[in-house]
Short mmCIF file of C-alpha atoms and ligand atoms in Angstrom, two decimals:
data_model
loop_
_atom_site.label_atom_id
_atom_site.label_comp_id
_atom_site.label_asym_id
_atom_site.label_seq_id
_atom_site.Cartn_x
_atom_site.Cartn_y
_atom_site.Cartn_z
CA MET A 166 25.84 19.64 17.75
CA THR A 167 25.58 17.14 14.90
CA LYS A 168 22.18 15.50 14.96
CA ARG A 169 21.90 11.72 14.84
CA ILE A 170 19.63 9.75 12.61
CA LEU A 171 18.74 6.10 12.47
CA VAL A 172 18.15 4.67 8.99
CA PHE A 173 16.52 1.26 9.30
CA ARG A 174 15.82 0.47 5.63
CA GLN A 175 18.11 0.18 2.66
CA ILE A 176 18.95 3.39 0.82
CA SER A 177 21.54 3.92 -1.94
CA ASP A 178 25.20 4.66 -1.21
CA GLU A 179 24.71 8.17 -2.62
CA GLN A 180 21.72 8.78 -0.38
CA LEU A 181 23.62 7.50 2.64
CA SER A 182 26.61 9.76 1.82
CA ALA A 183 24.29 12.74 1.47
CA LEU A 184 22.86 12.09 4.93
CA GLU A 185 26.35 11.60 6.38
CA GLN A 186 27.30 15.11 5.26
CA ASP A 187 24.74 16.58 7.64
CA PHE A 188 24.23 13.96 10.33
CA SER A 189 25.79 11.20 12.31
CA VAL A 190 24.04 8.16 10.84
CA ASP A 191 23.29 4.76 12.37
CA TYR A 192 22.62 2.60 9.31
CA LEU A 193 20.75 -0.61 10.16
CA PRO A 194 19.06 -1.51 6.86
CA ASP A 195 18.18 -5.08 7.85
CA THR A 196 16.23 -4.28 10.99
CA ALA A 197 13.39 -6.83 11.09
CA SER A 198 12.00 -6.02 14.53
CA VAL A 199 11.77 -3.07 16.90
CA GLU A 200 13.09 -5.47 19.55
CA ASP A 201 16.47 -5.60 17.81
CA PRO A 202 18.97 -4.35 20.46
CA ALA A 203 21.00 -2.35 17.89
CA PHE A 204 17.81 -0.61 16.74
CA LEU A 205 16.76 0.18 20.32
CA ASP A 206 20.20 1.47 21.16
CA ALA A 207 20.29 3.80 18.13
CA LEU A 208 16.69 4.88 18.77
CA GLY A 209 17.72 6.05 22.23
CA HIS A 210 19.81 8.89 20.80
CA ALA A 211 18.18 9.50 17.40
CA HIS A 212 16.87 12.92 16.39
CA GLY A 213 15.49 11.48 13.18
CA LEU A 214 14.29 8.14 11.81
CA VAL A 215 14.23 7.01 8.18
CA GLY A 216 12.62 3.69 7.30
CA SER A 217 9.41 1.78 6.79
CA SER A 218 7.28 -1.22 7.74
CA LEU A 219 7.95 -1.25 11.49
CA ALA A 220 5.16 -0.47 13.93
CA ILE A 221 6.28 2.58 15.89
CA THR A 222 4.26 2.57 19.12
CA PRO A 223 3.96 5.18 21.88
CA THR A 224 5.96 2.82 24.12
CA LEU A 225 8.73 2.86 21.58
CA LEU A 226 8.58 6.65 21.41
CA ASP A 227 9.21 6.72 25.17
CA ARG A 228 12.60 5.25 24.34
CA ALA A 229 13.39 8.05 21.88
CA PRO A 230 13.65 11.21 24.01
CA ASN A 231 15.49 13.22 21.32
CA LEU A 232 13.25 12.33 18.41
CA GLU A 233 12.21 15.34 16.29
CA ALA A 234 11.18 13.84 12.95
CA ILE A 235 10.39 10.59 11.15
CA ALA A 236 10.70 10.24 7.37
CA SER A 237 8.80 7.12 6.39
CA ILE A 238 9.74 5.46 3.10
CA SER A 239 6.08 4.80 2.36
CA VAL A 240 2.95 6.67 1.47
CA GLY A 241 0.86 4.76 4.04
CA TYR A 242 1.37 5.75 7.66
CA ASP A 243 -1.02 3.43 9.49
CA ASN A 244 1.94 1.97 11.41
CA TYR A 245 2.63 5.28 13.17
CA PRO A 246 0.62 6.76 16.08
CA VAL A 247 0.03 10.09 14.33
CA ASP A 248 -1.88 11.82 17.14
CA GLU A 249 0.72 10.78 19.66
CA LEU A 250 3.54 12.01 17.42
CA THR A 251 1.77 15.34 17.05
CA ARG A 252 1.22 15.61 20.80
CA ARG A 253 4.94 15.08 21.32
CA GLY A 254 5.85 17.58 18.58
CA ILE A 255 7.44 14.91 16.38
CA LEU A 256 7.04 15.56 12.67
CA LEU A 257 6.03 12.63 10.44
CA CYS A 258 6.67 12.71 6.67
CA ASN A 259 5.68 10.23 3.94
CA THR A 260 6.29 9.69 0.21
CA PRO A 261 3.16 10.50 -1.80
CA ASP A 262 3.21 11.11 -5.58
CA VAL A 263 6.49 9.36 -6.41
CA LEU A 264 4.88 5.91 -6.10
CA THR A 265 1.45 6.62 -7.56
CA GLU A 266 1.97 5.27 -11.08
CA THR A 267 3.98 2.21 -10.04
CA THR A 268 1.40 1.22 -7.44
CA ALA A 269 -1.37 1.71 -10.00
CA ASP A 270 0.59 -0.56 -12.37
CA THR A 271 0.56 -3.20 -9.63
CA GLY A 272 -3.19 -2.74 -9.27
CA PHE A 273 -3.67 -3.32 -12.96
CA LEU A 274 -1.27 -6.24 -12.95
CA LEU A 275 -3.48 -7.89 -10.33
CA ILE A 276 -6.66 -7.01 -12.20
CA MET A 277 -5.34 -8.64 -15.37
CA CYS A 278 -3.77 -11.68 -13.71
CA THR A 279 -6.85 -12.35 -11.59
CA ALA A 280 -9.49 -11.91 -14.29
CA ARG A 281 -7.48 -13.79 -16.95
CA ARG A 282 -6.23 -16.46 -14.51
CA ALA A 283 -2.72 -15.78 -15.76
CA ILE A 284 -0.74 -17.24 -12.85
CA GLU A 285 -2.86 -20.38 -12.61
CA LEU A 286 -2.52 -20.96 -16.37
CA ALA A 287 1.21 -20.19 -16.44
CA GLN A 288 1.54 -22.86 -13.79
CA LEU A 289 0.12 -25.43 -16.23
CA ILE A 290 3.15 -24.92 -18.43
CA LYS A 291 5.60 -24.82 -15.52
CA GLU A 292 4.31 -28.15 -14.29
CA GLY A 293 4.38 -29.69 -17.78
CA ASN A 294 0.58 -30.05 -17.84
CA TRP A 295 -0.17 -28.17 -21.07
CA THR A 296 -0.92 -31.22 -23.13
CA GLU A 297 -3.96 -30.00 -25.08
CA SER A 298 -5.83 -26.77 -25.80
CA ILE A 299 -7.34 -25.44 -22.63
CA GLY A 300 -11.06 -25.96 -22.21
CA SER A 301 -13.75 -23.57 -21.10
CA ASP A 302 -13.25 -24.66 -17.48
CA LEU A 303 -10.00 -22.65 -17.58
CA TYR A 304 -11.21 -19.59 -19.46
CA GLY A 305 -10.83 -16.24 -17.74
CA SER A 306 -13.01 -13.13 -17.95
CA ASP A 307 -12.53 -10.07 -20.11
CA VAL A 308 -11.24 -6.90 -18.50
CA HIS A 309 -11.80 -4.43 -21.35
CA GLY A 310 -15.24 -2.91 -21.45
CA LYS A 311 -16.14 -4.15 -17.96
CA THR A 312 -17.11 -2.11 -14.89
CA LEU A 313 -14.29 -1.25 -12.51
CA GLY A 314 -15.43 -0.26 -9.02
CA MET A 315 -12.81 1.79 -7.20
CA VAL A 316 -13.19 1.76 -3.43
CA GLY A 317 -11.13 4.86 -2.75
CA MET A 318 -10.35 7.46 -5.39
CA GLY A 319 -7.25 9.22 -4.09
CA ARG A 320 -4.10 9.59 -6.15
CA ILE A 321 -3.49 5.84 -6.58
CA GLY A 322 -7.18 5.03 -7.08
CA ALA A 323 -7.43 7.68 -9.79
CA ALA A 324 -4.33 6.31 -11.52
CA VAL A 325 -5.83 2.79 -11.57
CA ALA A 326 -9.13 4.18 -12.84
CA ARG A 327 -7.31 6.12 -15.58
CA ARG A 328 -5.67 2.90 -16.81
CA GLY A 329 -9.06 1.19 -16.80
CA ALA A 330 -10.98 3.94 -18.57
CA LEU A 331 -8.40 5.12 -21.08
CA GLY A 332 -6.52 1.88 -21.71
CA PHE A 333 -9.28 -0.72 -21.42
CA GLY A 334 -12.47 1.18 -22.14
CA MET A 335 -13.85 0.31 -18.72
CA ASN A 336 -16.78 1.98 -17.01
CA ILE A 337 -15.55 3.49 -13.76
CA LEU A 338 -17.53 3.61 -10.53
CA TYR A 339 -16.07 4.97 -7.31
CA THR A 340 -16.83 5.52 -3.65
CA LYS A 341 -15.49 8.62 -1.97
CA ALA A 342 -16.78 10.89 0.75
CA SER A 343 -16.83 13.84 -1.63
CA PRO A 344 -17.35 13.76 -5.40
CA LYS A 345 -14.48 14.10 -7.85
CA PRO A 346 -15.92 16.23 -10.66
CA ASP A 347 -12.59 16.41 -12.52
CA LEU A 348 -12.34 12.62 -12.71
CA GLU A 349 -15.99 12.35 -13.61
CA ARG A 350 -15.30 14.64 -16.58
CA GLU A 351 -11.98 13.04 -17.53
CA LEU A 352 -12.95 9.38 -17.17
CA GLY A 353 -16.73 9.39 -17.15
CA ALA A 354 -16.46 8.01 -13.60
CA LYS A 355 -19.65 7.79 -11.56
CA ARG A 356 -19.87 8.03 -7.78
CA ARG A 357 -21.83 5.30 -6.04
CA GLU A 358 -22.79 4.32 -2.51
CA PHE A 359 -20.54 1.49 -1.32
CA ASP A 360 -23.22 -1.24 -1.49
CA GLN A 361 -24.35 -0.13 -4.92
CA LEU A 362 -20.79 -0.23 -6.24
CA LEU A 363 -20.38 -3.78 -4.95
CA ALA A 364 -23.56 -4.82 -6.73
CA GLU A 365 -22.54 -3.29 -10.07
CA ALA A 366 -18.78 -3.79 -10.44
CA ASP A 367 -17.14 -6.67 -12.34
CA ILE A 368 -13.87 -5.82 -10.64
CA VAL A 369 -13.68 -4.19 -7.23
CA CYS A 370 -10.32 -2.56 -6.52
CA VAL A 371 -9.50 -1.24 -3.05
CA THR A 372 -7.15 1.70 -2.53
CA VAL A 373 -8.45 3.31 0.68
CA PRO A 374 -5.96 4.03 3.48
CA LEU A 375 -6.30 1.92 6.63
CA SER A 376 -8.08 3.78 9.43
CA ALA A 377 -10.61 3.05 12.18
CA GLU A 378 -13.34 3.61 9.54
CA THR A 379 -11.87 1.28 6.91
CA GLU A 380 -10.65 -1.58 9.13
CA LYS A 381 -12.54 -4.74 8.06
CA LEU A 382 -14.56 -2.74 5.55
CA PHE A 383 -14.86 -5.98 3.59
CA GLY A 384 -16.30 -9.04 5.30
CA ALA A 385 -18.77 -11.85 4.58
CA ARG A 386 -21.63 -9.39 3.93
CA GLU A 387 -19.68 -7.36 1.38
CA PHE A 388 -18.33 -10.39 -0.51
CA ALA A 389 -21.86 -11.78 -0.71
CA GLN A 390 -23.01 -8.49 -2.25
CA MET A 391 -20.54 -8.64 -5.11
CA LYS A 392 -21.72 -9.86 -8.49
CA PRO A 393 -21.25 -13.56 -9.25
CA GLY A 394 -17.98 -13.87 -11.19
CA ALA A 395 -16.63 -10.52 -9.95
CA CYS A 396 -12.97 -10.18 -8.95
CA PHE A 397 -11.70 -8.48 -5.81
CA VAL A 398 -8.33 -6.70 -5.87
CA ASN A 399 -6.65 -5.21 -2.81
CA ILE A 400 -3.59 -2.95 -3.13
CA ALA A 401 -4.41 -0.92 0.00
CA ARG A 402 -3.84 -2.65 3.33
CA GLY A 403 -4.67 -6.20 4.39
CA LYS A 404 -6.54 -5.08 7.48
CA VAL A 405 -9.17 -3.37 5.30
CA VAL A 406 -10.42 -6.93 4.81
CA ASP A 407 -11.66 -9.55 7.26
CA GLU A 408 -9.18 -12.10 5.91
CA ALA A 409 -10.87 -15.15 7.47
CA ALA A 410 -14.18 -14.14 5.87
CA MET A 411 -12.45 -13.62 2.53
CA ILE A 412 -10.85 -17.07 2.67
CA GLU A 413 -14.24 -18.60 3.38
CA ALA A 414 -15.90 -16.66 0.55
CA LEU A 415 -13.15 -17.67 -1.89
CA GLY A 416 -13.43 -21.28 -0.76
CA ASP A 417 -17.20 -21.61 -1.10
CA GLY A 418 -17.41 -19.61 -4.34
CA THR A 419 -19.24 -16.60 -2.89
CA LEU A 420 -16.20 -14.62 -4.03
CA HIS A 421 -15.09 -15.66 -7.51
CA ALA A 422 -11.41 -14.60 -7.33
CA ALA A 423 -9.02 -12.25 -5.55
CA GLY A 424 -5.79 -10.47 -6.46
CA LEU A 425 -3.96 -9.49 -3.29
CA ASP A 426 -0.82 -7.45 -2.71
CA VAL A 427 -1.48 -6.94 0.99
CA PHE A 428 -2.46 -9.17 3.91
CA GLU A 429 -3.67 -8.92 7.47
CA HIS A 430 -0.26 -10.08 8.71
CA GLU A 431 2.86 -9.56 6.61
CA PRO A 432 4.87 -11.50 5.65
CA LEU A 433 2.03 -13.93 5.04
CA ALA A 434 2.15 -16.93 7.40
CA ALA A 435 3.49 -20.10 5.79
CA ASP A 436 0.27 -21.94 6.66
CA SER A 437 -2.07 -19.37 5.08
CA PRO A 438 -4.39 -21.14 2.61
CA LEU A 439 -4.42 -18.13 0.26
CA PRO A 440 -1.38 -18.93 -1.93
CA GLN A 441 -2.66 -22.47 -2.50
CA MET A 442 -6.06 -21.33 -3.79
CA ASN A 443 -6.36 -21.41 -7.58
CA ASN A 444 -8.64 -18.39 -7.56
CA VAL A 445 -6.09 -16.22 -5.70
CA VAL A 446 -3.18 -14.24 -7.09
CA ALA A 447 -0.99 -13.31 -4.12
CA LEU A 448 1.95 -10.91 -4.30
CA PRO A 449 4.37 -10.06 -1.46
CA HIS A 450 3.37 -6.38 -1.02
CA ILE A 451 5.18 -5.16 -4.13
CA GLY A 452 2.93 -2.16 -4.87
CA SER A 453 5.80 0.30 -5.25
CA ALA A 454 8.66 -2.21 -5.47
CA THR A 455 10.53 -1.20 -8.61
CA ASN A 456 14.12 0.03 -8.67
CA GLU A 457 13.07 3.43 -9.94
CA THR A 458 10.26 4.01 -7.51
CA ARG A 459 11.90 2.64 -4.38
CA THR A 460 14.93 4.84 -5.16
CA ALA A 461 12.64 7.84 -5.58
CA MET A 462 10.82 7.04 -2.32
CA ALA A 463 14.10 6.75 -0.41
CA GLN A 464 15.24 10.04 -1.95
CA ARG A 465 12.02 11.72 -0.84
CA ALA A 466 12.59 10.41 2.69
CA VAL A 467 16.20 11.65 2.65
CA ASP A 468 15.03 15.09 1.45
CA ASN A 469 12.25 15.16 4.04
CA ILE A 470 14.51 14.33 6.99
CA ARG A 471 17.22 16.79 5.93
CA LEU A 472 14.70 19.60 5.69
CA ALA A 473 12.82 18.64 8.85
CA LEU A 474 15.94 18.42 11.02
CA ARG A 475 17.18 21.75 9.66
CA GLY A 476 13.93 23.29 10.83
CA GLU A 477 12.69 23.82 7.27
CA ARG A 478 9.42 22.67 5.77
CA PRO A 479 9.75 19.09 4.44
CA ILE A 480 8.26 18.21 1.04
CA SER A 481 5.54 15.92 2.35
CA PRO A 482 4.65 16.33 6.01
CA VAL A 483 1.77 14.23 7.41
CA ASN A 484 1.09 16.07 10.66
CA GLU A 485 1.37 19.68 9.50
CA GLU A 486 0.23 20.90 12.93
CA VAL A 487 3.72 20.23 14.29
CA LEU A 488 5.15 22.79 11.87
CA LYS A 489 2.78 25.46 13.13
CA GLY A 490 3.41 24.70 16.80
C1 LIG B 151 3.32 2.35 1.01
O1 LIG B 151 4.13 3.16 0.55
O2 LIG B 151 2.51 2.65 1.89
C2 LIG B 151 3.41 0.96 0.51
O3 LIG B 151 2.29 0.21 0.78
C3 LIG B 151 4.64 0.31 1.07
O4 LIG B 151 4.47 0.13 2.44
#
């Protein structure tokens, strides 16, 4: 029997053809909601799913009795109920490694734009308001030689830290449950307790995955602990931050400035005050969004689903236990 897969995000024509050689494919790249009747219909007979950015709930899984594997086109998997998938014997795969450098580039883009006020100052020209040399009220802060505090030092965190240490001569601090002696040797990075890192860093950059432990890790208390003039950069997940508390801290000056690629609710609501704040650089979750990297991520997902549905080991499984069972 030919297995059926539902692809609910855009992939290349070549990738689609490759899948069609092995499977019967329902291709619904513009699916915006799990309530979409075409999505629900295809889900009902799918053996595999390929896509990203939809919340797959246990209730939804009840509507997918044939489901054997999901290949997410993302490294983060906080939108999947991993334990429930494992309990049902459904394999989940993600796309680590191929997006590390691009996402770290986005982190550094935000660090630079936020500290140097690049977007706010570019706006002066766009609006025809560059009529004289800018004054000290519009000066930014240096990035080189400053202290970069990495909250999370996984693959992406390490790649951001490497840019900071090797490219910008920054001192690197990091929080992590266990020490990273290799990075300490390579970058001179120093491990700190969370509160201590907040007190010492000029730029705090968050790369931790979203979990029960990291949800709302940053709130009013944490922003108040950061150094005056320090910048906050989040390329992890919006829910790692208490967004209302961050807006308040940015508004009253407790938090100097923020560079944000991720938000509590995405897409960001039209009435969010964040994009209007001069001390905020807001990007529409573009961490890995380059042609090269999104193509590589989709390819990894295609490879993962082909292997998983053939009963072979995929390249990057999340819930390995399913393979053993
Ligand atoms: C990821 O891969 O997790 C990115 O944040 C895109 O969702």
